[in-house]
Tab-separated table of N, CA and C in Angstrom:
chain	number	residue	atom	x	y	z
A	1172	MET	N	93.016	99.848	87.546
A	1172	MET	CA	94.425	100.183	87.620
A	1172	MET	C	94.610	101.676	87.307
A	1173	ILE	N	95.363	102.329	88.107
A	1173	ILE	CA	95.594	103.766	87.954
A	1173	ILE	C	96.761	103.983	86.990
A	1174	HIS	N	96.656	104.981	86.108
A	1174	HIS	CA	97.726	105.293	85.172
A	1174	HIS	C	98.918	105.881	85.912
A	1175	VAL	N	100.127	105.586	85.435
A	1175	VAL	CA	101.356	106.037	86.095
A	1175	VAL	C	101.427	107.557	86.168
A	1176	ALA	N	101.005	108.264	85.110
A	1176	ALA	CA	101.064	109.732	85.114
A	1176	ALA	C	100.161	110.317	86.197
A	1177	SER	N	98.955	109.773	86.332
A	1177	SER	CA	98.052	110.312	87.356
A	1177	SER	C	98.520	109.945	88.761
A	1178	ILE	N	99.116	108.762	88.912
A	1178	ILE	CA	99.620	108.398	90.243
A	1178	ILE	C	100.847	109.232	90.580
A	1179	ALA	N	101.650	109.575	89.579
A	1179	ALA	CA	102.817	110.435	89.821
A	1179	ALA	C	102.360	111.817	90.290
A	1180	LYS	N	101.291	112.321	89.688
A	1180	LYS	CA	100.749	113.616	90.106
A	1180	LYS	C	100.202	113.528	91.535
A	1181	ARG	N	99.482	112.450	91.821
A	1181	ARG	CA	98.972	112.233	93.185
A	1181	ARG	C	100.116	112.145	94.186
A	1182	TYR	N	101.177	111.475	93.778
A	1182	TYR	CA	102.352	111.309	94.645
A	1182	TYR	C	102.983	112.664	94.956
A	1183	GLU	N	103.110	113.517	93.952
A	1183	GLU	CA	103.683	114.856	94.167
A	1183	GLU	C	102.799	115.669	95.121
A	1184	HIS	N	101.488	115.588	94.958
A	1184	HIS	CA	100.565	116.267	95.886
A	1184	HIS	C	100.705	115.697	97.295
A	1185	TRP	N	100.796	114.367	97.374
A	1185	TRP	CA	100.941	113.699	98.667
A	1185	TRP	C	102.236	114.139	99.348
A	1186	MET	N	103.335	114.201	98.577
A	1186	MET	CA	104.627	114.640	99.133
A	1186	MET	C	104.516	116.053	99.702
A	1187	ALA	N	103.853	116.940	98.988
A	1187	ALA	CA	103.677	118.320	99.458
A	1187	ALA	C	102.815	118.358	100.718
A	1188	LYS	N	101.743	117.593	100.717
A	1188	LYS	CA	100.831	117.577	101.864
A	1188	LYS	C	101.523	117.102	103.138
A	1189	TYR	N	102.347	116.058	103.023
A	1189	TYR	CA	102.983	115.475	104.205
A	1189	TYR	C	104.440	115.902	104.380
A	1190	GLY	N	104.887	116.851	103.569
A	1190	GLY	CA	106.237	117.398	103.728
A	1190	GLY	C	107.353	116.411	103.461
A	1191	ARG	N	107.148	115.512	102.531
A	1191	ARG	CA	108.168	114.515	102.217
A	1191	ARG	C	109.182	115.098	101.243
A	1192	VAL	N	110.445	115.012	101.624
A	1192	VAL	CA	111.557	115.409	100.765
A	1192	VAL	C	112.591	114.299	100.871
A	1193	TYR	N	113.017	113.795	99.741
A	1193	TYR	CA	113.997	112.712	99.725
A	1193	TYR	C	115.335	113.257	99.255
A	1194	LYS	N	116.410	112.883	99.933
A	1194	LYS	CA	117.750	113.383	99.608
A	1194	LYS	C	118.240	112.865	98.264
A	1195	GLU	N	117.945	111.635	97.983
A	1195	GLU	CA	118.422	110.998	96.751
A	1195	GLU	C	117.247	110.675	95.832
A	1196	ASN	N	117.468	110.804	94.540
A	1196	ASN	CA	116.432	110.468	93.570
A	1196	ASN	C	116.089	108.980	93.627
A	1197	ASP	N	117.098	108.129	93.902
A	1197	ASP	CA	116.842	106.685	94.004
A	1197	ASP	C	115.820	106.380	95.097
A	1198	GLU	N	115.948	107.083	96.222
A	1198	GLU	CA	114.990	106.875	97.307
A	1198	GLU	C	113.604	107.362	96.894
A	1199	LYS	N	113.547	108.497	96.197
A	1199	LYS	CA	112.257	109.022	95.747
A	1199	LYS	C	111.577	108.026	94.812
A	1200	VAL	N	112.345	107.428	93.914
A	1200	VAL	CA	111.794	106.439	92.981
A	1200	VAL	C	111.308	105.210	93.749
A	1201	MET	N	112.119	104.751	94.708
A	1201	MET	CA	111.735	103.592	95.509
A	1201	MET	C	110.444	103.887	96.283
A	1202	ARG	N	110.358	105.076	96.891
A	1202	ARG	CA	109.177	105.457	97.670
A	1202	ARG	C	107.953	105.625	96.766
A	1203	PHE	N	108.169	106.119	95.549
A	1203	PHE	CA	107.070	106.224	94.589
A	1203	PHE	C	106.510	104.838	94.278
A	1204	ASN	N	107.394	103.873	94.060
A	1204	ASN	CA	106.943	102.512	93.759
A	1204	ASN	C	106.165	101.906	94.929
A	1205	ILE	N	106.624	102.165	96.144
A	1205	ILE	CA	105.900	101.696	97.331
A	1205	ILE	C	104.541	102.386	97.407
A	1206	PHE	N	104.532	103.702	97.173
A	1206	PHE	CA	103.290	104.487	97.169
A	1206	PHE	C	102.301	103.899	96.163
A	1207	LYS	N	102.797	103.581	94.978
A	1207	LYS	CA	101.960	103.018	93.917
A	1207	LYS	C	101.405	101.652	94.338
A	1208	GLU	N	102.255	100.793	94.887
A	1208	GLU	CA	101.807	99.470	95.346
A	1208	GLU	C	100.767	99.602	96.454
A	1209	ASN	N	101.014	100.504	97.390
A	1209	ASN	CA	100.056	100.711	98.475
A	1209	ASN	C	98.734	101.251	97.948
A	1210	GLY	N	98.798	102.147	96.960
A	1210	GLY	CA	97.579	102.662	96.335
A	1210	GLY	C	96.773	101.556	95.672
A	1211	GLU	N	97.463	100.643	95.011
A	1211	GLU	CA	96.786	99.510	94.373
A	1211	GLU	C	96.152	98.600	95.428
A	1212	PHE	N	96.870	98.378	96.537
A	1212	PHE	CA	96.323	97.575	97.632
A	1212	PHE	C	95.055	98.227	98.185
A	1213	ILE	N	95.117	99.526	98.424
A	1213	ILE	CA	93.973	100.264	98.979
A	1213	ILE	C	92.784	100.201	98.024
A	1214	GLU	N	93.042	100.424	96.741
A	1214	GLU	CA	91.974	100.374	95.734
A	1214	GLU	C	91.333	98.987	95.685
A	1215	SER	N	92.158	97.953	95.704
A	1215	SER	CA	91.657	96.577	95.667
A	1215	SER	C	90.841	96.251	96.919
A	1216	PHE	N	91.351	96.645	98.067
A	1216	PHE	CA	90.669	96.411	99.342
A	1216	PHE	C	89.298	97.076	99.343
A	1217	ASN	N	89.263	98.348	98.973
A	1217	ASN	CA	88.005	99.101	98.992
A	1217	ASN	C	87.002	98.583	97.970
A	1218	SER	N	87.476	98.201	96.788
A	1218	SER	CA	86.548	97.735	95.754
A	1218	SER	C	85.996	96.346	96.072
A	1219	ALA	N	86.702	95.565	96.888
A	1219	ALA	CA	86.194	94.249	97.281
A	1219	ALA	C	84.920	94.389	98.111
A	1220	GLY	N	84.832	95.455	98.898
A	1220	GLY	CA	83.625	95.724	99.676
A	1220	GLY	C	83.291	94.675	100.718
A	1221	THR	N	84.279	93.958	101.204
A	1221	THR	CA	84.019	92.892	102.174
A	1221	THR	C	84.148	93.340	103.621
A	1222	ARG	N	84.558	94.569	103.848
A	1222	ARG	CA	84.730	95.085	105.213
A	1222	ARG	C	83.839	96.304	105.419
A	1223	PRO	N	83.454	96.559	106.660
A	1223	PRO	CA	82.585	97.707	106.926
A	1223	PRO	C	83.335	99.036	107.003
A	1224	TYR	N	84.591	99.039	106.671
A	1224	TYR	CA	85.398	100.258	106.711
A	1224	TYR	C	86.199	100.373	105.426
A	1225	LYS	N	86.742	101.551	105.206
A	1225	LYS	CA	87.529	101.830	104.002
A	1225	LYS	C	88.958	102.179	104.385
A	1226	LEU	N	89.844	102.018	103.425
A	1226	LEU	CA	91.237	102.422	103.576
A	1226	LEU	C	91.472	103.647	102.716
A	1227	GLY	N	92.525	104.397	103.025
A	1227	GLY	CA	92.840	105.582	102.250
A	1227	GLY	C	94.315	105.918	102.296
A	1228	ILE	N	94.742	106.713	101.332
A	1228	ILE	CA	96.119	107.202	101.299
A	1228	ILE	C	96.300	108.133	102.492
A	1229	ASN	N	97.350	107.892	103.265
A	1229	ASN	CA	97.638	108.735	104.426
A	1229	ASN	C	99.144	108.960	104.525
A	1230	GLU	N	99.606	109.451	105.659
A	1230	GLU	CA	101.028	109.781	105.813
A	1230	GLU	C	101.948	108.564	105.764
A	1231	PHE	N	101.391	107.357	105.809
A	1231	PHE	CA	102.206	106.141	105.778
A	1231	PHE	C	102.265	105.519	104.385
A	1232	ALA	N	101.757	106.192	103.378
A	1232	ALA	CA	101.598	105.603	102.048
A	1232	ALA	C	102.907	105.300	101.332
A	1233	ASP	N	104.026	105.876	101.776
A	1233	ASP	CA	105.306	105.567	101.123
A	1233	ASP	C	106.127	104.566	101.930
A	1234	MET	N	105.479	103.908	102.881
A	1234	MET	CA	106.179	102.958	103.745
A	1234	MET	C	105.726	101.532	103.465
A	1235	ARG	N	106.685	100.615	103.464
A	1235	ARG	CA	106.338	99.197	103.447
A	1235	ARG	C	105.707	98.876	104.797
A	1236	ASN	N	104.916	97.825	104.843
A	1236	ASN	CA	104.265	97.478	106.099
A	1236	ASN	C	105.285	97.185	107.201
A	1237	GLU	N	106.407	96.590	106.854
A	1237	GLU	CA	107.449	96.306	107.849
A	1237	GLU	C	107.978	97.604	108.461
A	1238	GLU	N	108.134	98.637	107.643
A	1238	GLU	CA	108.602	99.937	108.134
A	1238	GLU	C	107.549	100.579	109.034
A	1239	PHE	N	106.291	100.479	108.624
A	1239	PHE	CA	105.203	101.017	109.437
A	1239	PHE	C	105.187	100.356	110.806
A	1240	ARG	N	105.254	99.024	110.818
A	1240	ARG	CA	105.234	98.300	112.096
A	1240	ARG	C	106.411	98.702	112.964
A	1241	ALA	N	107.584	98.839	112.377
A	1241	ALA	CA	108.776	99.199	113.151
A	1241	ALA	C	108.682	100.609	113.718
A	1242	SER	N	108.016	101.507	112.995
A	1242	SER	CA	107.966	102.903	113.440
A	1242	SER	C	106.795	103.219	114.364
A	1243	ARG	N	105.749	102.432	114.336
A	1243	ARG	CA	104.541	102.778	115.084
A	1243	ARG	C	104.165	101.814	116.196
A	1244	ASN	N	104.520	100.595	116.092
A	1244	ASN	CA	104.104	99.616	117.094
A	1244	ASN	C	105.165	99.470	118.160
A	1245	GLY	N	105.007	100.209	119.247
A	1245	GLY	CA	105.984	100.199	120.323
A	1245	GLY	C	105.962	98.950	121.171
A	1246	TYR	N	104.829	98.241	121.243
A	1246	TYR	CA	104.735	97.059	122.090
A	1246	TYR	C	105.505	95.916	121.464
A	1247	LYS	N	106.377	95.333	122.239
A	1247	LYS	CA	107.112	94.148	121.797
A	1247	LYS	C	106.850	93.046	122.809
A	1248	ARG	N	106.357	91.936	122.336
A	1248	ARG	CA	106.104	90.798	123.209
A	1248	ARG	C	107.421	90.338	123.826
A	1249	SER	N	107.406	90.059	125.100
A	1249	SER	CA	108.613	89.653	125.810
A	1249	SER	C	109.150	88.348	125.251
A	1250	SER	N	110.462	88.279	125.087
A	1250	SER	CA	111.071	87.044	124.608
A	1250	SER	C	111.350	86.091	125.764
A	1251	HIS	N	111.191	86.573	126.990
A	1251	HIS	CA	111.400	85.747	128.177
A	1251	HIS	C	110.049	85.324	128.718
A	1252	LYS	N	109.730	84.032	128.594
A	1252	LYS	CA	108.411	83.553	128.995
A	1252	LYS	C	108.105	83.818	130.464
A	1253	ASN	N	109.084	83.737	131.320
A	1253	ASN	CA	108.842	83.884	132.750
A	1253	ASN	C	109.290	85.224	133.303
A	1254	SER	N	109.586	86.189	132.444
A	1254	SER	CA	110.101	87.467	132.932
A	1254	SER	C	109.118	88.176	133.850
A	1255	SER	N	107.802	88.073	133.580
A	1255	SER	CA	106.839	88.762	134.428
A	1255	SER	C	106.695	88.091	135.789
A	1256	LYS	N	107.004	86.806	135.891
A	1256	LYS	CA	106.905	86.111	137.168
A	1256	LYS	C	108.089	86.426	138.072
A	1257	ALA	N	109.184	86.873	137.483
A	1257	ALA	CA	110.380	87.165	138.270
A	1257	ALA	C	110.190	88.405	139.130
A	1258	THR	N	109.273	89.261	138.761
A	1258	THR	CA	109.031	90.495	139.498
A	1258	THR	C	107.633	90.438	140.084
A	1259	SER	N	107.514	90.645	141.393
A	1259	SER	CA	106.185	90.620	142.001
A	1259	SER	C	105.917	91.958	142.670
A	1260	PHE	N	105.602	92.962	141.868
A	1260	PHE	CA	105.295	94.271	142.416
A	1260	PHE	C	103.836	94.597	142.155
A	1261	LYS	N	103.334	95.589	142.836
A	1261	LYS	CA	101.976	96.068	142.629
A	1261	LYS	C	102.068	97.480	142.075
A	1262	TYR	N	101.385	97.755	140.982
A	1262	TYR	CA	101.386	99.083	140.394
A	1262	TYR	C	100.392	99.944	141.150
A	1263	GLU	N	100.898	100.792	142.004
A	1263	GLU	CA	100.079	101.679	142.826
A	1263	GLU	C	98.969	100.933	143.552
A	1264	ASN	N	99.222	99.674	143.916
A	1264	ASN	CA	98.263	98.855	144.665
A	1264	ASN	C	96.895	98.758	144.001
A	1265	VAL	N	96.853	98.795	142.694
A	1265	VAL	CA	95.578	98.706	142.003
A	1265	VAL	C	95.384	97.352	141.338
A	1266	THR	N	96.438	96.730	140.883
A	1266	THR	CA	96.285	95.439	140.225
A	1266	THR	C	97.542	94.603	140.383
A	1267	THR	N	97.386	93.312	140.242
A	1267	THR	CA	98.543	92.430	140.279
A	1267	THR	C	99.170	92.406	138.900
A	1268	LEU	N	100.414	92.020	138.836
A	1268	LEU	CA	101.111	91.946	137.562
A	1268	LEU	C	100.591	90.760	136.766
A	1269	PRO	N	100.124	90.954	135.549
A	1269	PRO	CA	99.629	89.833	134.750
A	1269	PRO	C	100.715	88.798	134.511
A	1270	SER	N	100.327	87.531	134.516
A	1270	SER	CA	101.311	86.474	134.326
A	1270	SER	C	101.590	86.206	132.858
A	1271	SER	N	100.718	86.609	131.953
A	1271	SER	CA	100.970	86.383	130.536
A	1271	SER	C	100.400	87.495	129.675
A	1272	GLU	N	100.905	88.650	129.733
A	1272	GLU	CA	100.638	89.835	128.940
A	1272	GLU	C	99.198	89.996	128.473
A	1273	ILE	N	98.907	89.962	127.200
A	1273	ILE	CA	97.585	90.301	126.669
A	1273	ILE	C	96.489	89.377	127.201
A	1274	GLU	N	96.773	88.094	127.331
A	1274	GLU	CA	95.760	87.139	127.761
A	1274	GLU	C	95.197	87.466	129.140
A	1275	ARG	N	95.972	88.126	129.987
A	1275	ARG	CA	95.530	88.441	131.342
A	1275	ARG	C	94.907	89.829	131.458
A	1276	SER	N	94.742	90.506	130.359
A	1276	SER	CA	94.255	91.879	130.395
A	1276	SER	C	92.903	92.014	131.094
A	1277	SER	N	91.942	91.184	130.735
A	1277	SER	CA	90.615	91.298	131.353
A	1277	SER	C	90.655	90.936	132.825
A	1278	VAL	N	91.461	89.940	133.189
A	1278	VAL	CA	91.582	89.558	134.593
A	1278	VAL	C	92.201	90.698	135.391
A	1279	ALA	N	93.230	91.324	134.838
A	1279	ALA	CA	93.863	92.454	135.529
A	1279	ALA	C	92.868	93.593	135.721
A	1280	ALA	N	91.998	93.814	134.737
A	1280	ALA	CA	90.988	94.864	134.869
A	1280	ALA	C	90.015	94.547	136.003
A	1281	VAL	N	89.569	93.293	136.101
A	1281	VAL	CA	88.662	92.902	137.182
A	1281	VAL	C	89.360	93.018	138.530
A	1282	GLU	N	90.622	92.598	138.593
A	1282	GLU	CA	91.380	92.736	139.842
A	1282	GLU	C	91.467	94.203	140.254
A	1283	GLY	N	91.708	95.068	139.279
A	1283	GLY	CA	91.800	96.499	139.556
A	1283	GLY	C	90.485	97.083	140.039
A	1284	ILE	N	89.380	96.680	139.409
A	1284	ILE	CA	88.060	97.148	139.835
A	1284	ILE	C	87.790	96.701	141.272
A	1285	HIS	N	88.113	95.433	141.561
A	1285	HIS	CA	87.914	94.919	142.921
A	1285	HIS	C	88.732	95.732	143.920
A	1286	GLN	N	89.978	96.040	143.581
A	1286	GLN	CA	90.839	96.831	144.471
A	1286	GLN	C	90.247	98.217	144.705
A	1287	LEU	N	89.777	98.846	143.645
A	1287	LEU	CA	89.204	100.184	143.780
A	1287	LEU	C	87.928	100.179	144.629
A	1288	LYS	N	87.117	99.126	144.499
A	1288	LYS	CA	85.845	99.056	145.229
A	1288	LYS	C	86.012	98.616	146.681
A	1289	THR	N	86.969	97.698	146.947
A	1289	THR	CA	87.069	97.096	148.283
A	1289	THR	C	88.340	97.456	149.031
A	1290	ASP	N	89.287	98.071	148.352
A	1290	ASP	CA	90.604	98.368	148.916
A	1290	ASP	C	91.373	97.099	149.273
A	1291	LYS	N	90.998	95.971	148.641
A	1291	LYS	CA	91.693	94.700	148.851
A	1291	LYS	C	92.155	94.180	147.498
A	1292	LEU	N	93.437	93.883	147.410
A	1292	LEU	CA	93.997	93.369	146.164
A	1292	LEU	C	93.899	91.852	146.148
A	1293	ILE	N	93.316	91.311	145.081
A	1293	ILE	CA	93.209	89.863	144.938
A	1293	ILE	C	93.907	89.443	143.657
A	1294	SER	N	94.222	88.178	143.549
A	1294	SER	CA	94.830	87.637	142.341
A	1294	SER	C	93.894	86.573	141.780
A	1295	LEU	N	93.460	86.747	140.549
A	1295	LEU	CA	92.509	85.836	139.918
A	1295	LEU	C	93.141	85.098	138.745
A	1296	PHE	N	92.512	84.005	138.355
A	1296	PHE	CA	92.873	83.281	137.146
A	1296	PHE	C	91.731	83.457	136.152
A	1297	GLU	N	92.032	83.353	134.868
A	1297	GLU	CA	91.019	83.522	133.842
A	1297	GLU	C	89.827	82.596	134.075
A	1298	GLN	N	90.089	81.341	134.404
A	1298	GLN	CA	89.023	80.360	134.580
A	1298	GLN	C	88.088	80.728	135.731
A	1299	GLU	N	88.614	81.398	136.751
A	1299	GLU	CA	87.771	81.806	137.875
A	1299	GLU	C	86.681	82.775	137.414
A	1300	LEU	N	87.010	83.657	136.495
A	1300	LEU	CA	86.000	84.591	135.992
A	1300	LEU	C	84.917	83.864	135.212
A	1301	VAL	N	85.305	82.901	134.402
A	1301	VAL	CA	84.339	82.134	133.624
A	1301	VAL	C	83.459	81.301	134.554
A	1302	ASP	N	84.068	80.640	135.547
A	1302	ASP	CA	83.315	79.795	136.479
A	1302	ASP	C	82.309	80.589	137.295
A	1303	CYS	N	82.653	81.803	137.688
A	1303	CYS	CA	81.777	82.604	138.551
A	1303	CYS	C	80.676	83.316	137.786
A	1304	ASP	N	80.810	83.447	136.496
A	1304	ASP	CA	79.829	84.178	135.699
A	1304	ASP	C	78.776	83.201	135.198
A	1305	THR	N	77.654	83.124	135.907
A	1305	THR	CA	76.628	82.135	135.565
A	1305	THR	C	75.326	82.748	135.082
A	1306	LYS	N	75.216	84.074	135.044
A	1306	LYS	CA	73.925	84.693	134.733
A	1306	LYS	C	73.979	85.557	133.468
A	1307	ASP	N	73.206	85.185	132.475
A	1307	ASP	CA	72.942	86.025	131.301
A	1307	ASP	C	74.172	86.537	130.563
A	1308	ASN	N	75.241	85.772	130.516
A	1308	ASN	CA	76.417	86.291	129.825
A	1308	ASN	C	76.506	85.834	128.380
A	1309	GLU	N	75.666	84.921	127.971
A	1309	GLU	CA	75.651	84.395	126.611
A	1309	GLU	C	76.996	83.820	126.195
A	1310	GLY	N	77.776	83.399	127.151
A	1310	GLY	CA	79.062	82.768	126.871
A	1310	GLY	C	79.962	83.632	126.028
A	1311	CYS	N	80.647	83.028	125.116
A	1311	CYS	CA	81.559	83.754	124.233
A	1311	CYS	C	80.863	84.210	122.956
A	1312	ASP	N	79.543	84.043	122.897
A	1312	ASP	CA	78.814	84.353	121.676
A	1312	ASP	C	78.171	85.727	121.655
A	1313	GLY	N	78.534	86.595	122.557
A	1313	GLY	CA	77.992	87.940	122.459
A	1313	GLY	C	77.361	88.423	123.734
A	1314	GLY	N	76.302	89.179	123.600
A	1314	GLY	CA	75.674	89.809	124.742
A	1314	GLY	C	76.119	91.255	124.803
A	1315	SER	N	75.796	91.905	125.892
A	1315	SER	CA	76.139	93.320	126.015
A	1315	SER	C	77.111	93.566	127.155
A	1316	ALA	N	77.927	92.580	127.474
A	1316	ALA	CA	78.856	92.706	128.597
A	1316	ALA	C	79.809	93.878	128.415
A	1317	LEU	N	80.349	94.049	127.222
A	1317	LEU	CA	81.292	95.149	127.002
A	1317	LEU	C	80.598	96.496	127.161
A	1318	LEU	N	79.410	96.627	126.623
A	1318	LEU	CA	78.663	97.874	126.756
A	1318	LEU	C	78.418	98.205	128.228
A	1319	LYS	N	78.026	97.212	129.009
A	1319	LYS	CA	77.802	97.421	130.440
A	1319	LYS	C	79.105	97.773	131.148
A	1320	ALA	N	80.175	97.089	130.784
A	1320	ALA	CA	81.466	97.345	131.427
A	1320	ALA	C	81.946	98.764	131.148
A	1321	VAL	N	81.876	99.197	129.907
A	1321	VAL	CA	82.334	100.539	129.535
A	1321	VAL	C	81.533	101.608	130.273
A	1322	ALA	N	80.270	101.346	130.506
A	1322	ALA	CA	79.424	102.312	131.199
A	1322	ALA	C	79.747	102.419	132.685
A	1323	ASN	N	80.407	101.404	133.244
A	1323	ASN	CA	80.595	101.360	134.691
A	1323	ASN	C	82.031	101.351	135.196
A	1324	GLN	N	83.000	101.053	134.351
A	1324	GLN	CA	84.362	100.936	134.864
A	1324	GLN	C	85.386	101.001	133.744
A	1325	LEU	N	86.627	100.871	134.136
A	1325	LEU	CA	87.729	100.807	133.186
A	1325	LEU	C	87.624	99.530	132.377
A	1326	VAL	N	88.030	99.585	131.129
A	1326	VAL	CA	88.032	98.413	130.266
A	1326	VAL	C	89.391	98.323	129.606
A	1327	SER	N	89.920	97.134	129.537
A	1327	SER	CA	91.216	96.906	128.915
A	1327	SER	C	91.007	96.234	127.566
A	1328	ALA	N	91.715	96.705	126.551
A	1328	ALA	CA	91.584	96.124	125.218
A	1328	ALA	C	92.919	96.177	124.501
A	1329	ALA	N	93.102	95.286	123.557
A	1329	ALA	CA	94.302	95.278	122.725
A	1329	ALA	C	93.885	94.966	121.298
A	1330	ILE	N	94.575	95.567	120.341
A	1330	ILE	CA	94.313	95.268	118.939
A	1330	ILE	C	95.630	94.988	118.242
A	1331	ASP	N	95.552	94.228	117.186
A	1331	ASP	CA	96.728	93.963	116.368
A	1331	ASP	C	96.797	95.066	115.322
A	1332	ALA	N	97.751	95.965	115.489
A	1332	ALA	CA	97.879	97.119	114.599
A	1332	ALA	C	98.971	96.921	113.560
A	1333	SER	N	99.336	95.681	113.289
A	1333	SER	CA	100.480	95.445	112.414
A	1333	SER	C	100.117	95.257	110.945
A	1334	GLY	N	98.867	95.064	110.617
A	1334	GLY	CA	98.492	94.765	109.243
A	1334	GLY	C	98.378	95.988	108.351
A	1335	SER	N	98.401	95.746	107.053
A	1335	SER	CA	98.272	96.838	106.081
A	1335	SER	C	96.919	97.530	106.189
A	1336	ALA	N	95.874	96.784	106.546
A	1336	ALA	CA	94.558	97.406	106.689
A	1336	ALA	C	94.579	98.448	107.801
A	1337	PHE	N	95.293	98.199	108.874
A	1337	PHE	CA	95.392	99.186	109.951
A	1337	PHE	C	96.268	100.363	109.511
A	1338	GLN	N	97.309	100.068	108.756
A	1338	GLN	CA	98.232	101.111	108.287
A	1338	GLN	C	97.499	102.180	107.486
A	1339	PHE	N	96.501	101.784	106.706
A	1339	PHE	CA	95.801	102.718	105.821
A	1339	PHE	C	94.350	102.944	106.222
A	1340	TYR	N	93.983	102.566	107.442
A	1340	TYR	CA	92.605	102.721	107.925
A	1340	TYR	C	92.172	104.177	107.841
A	1341	LYS	N	90.967	104.396	107.357
A	1341	LYS	CA	90.427	105.751	107.186
A	1341	LYS	C	89.438	106.068	108.276
């Protein structure tokens, strides 16, 4: 546990480093308490040693995780389940519109690669890719498919950036 006096000094240095100025003292006190809680979370996370990466104090250290998510995560999952089916356009004739956002990402990438290689746009289903892949893929348990893909073509990926570990990732 860090002493309040030393964390207050760290907080003042942090404020100077990131140019934080609060109009009201109440807000400064509230942000200090958040900073302190986040520091304790980071210290606990790092000392547990259960992850191959570390967290650190950064420009988001005075923000609650909800504030961080609201300010940094621009992607919002559609509230309309069928909204993507209502529009059938082609983005520069490279890929078809995915029918279900993140889940169709890899299929859209394969469709795009096929379009670039053959100049023919096709529409695939996830199961079609699994059914057609019969050689040395090691199923869902690994292999070097991603390494091979990155070396040869575009790759689509998504990560969940909403957690506190991502907020303070070093």
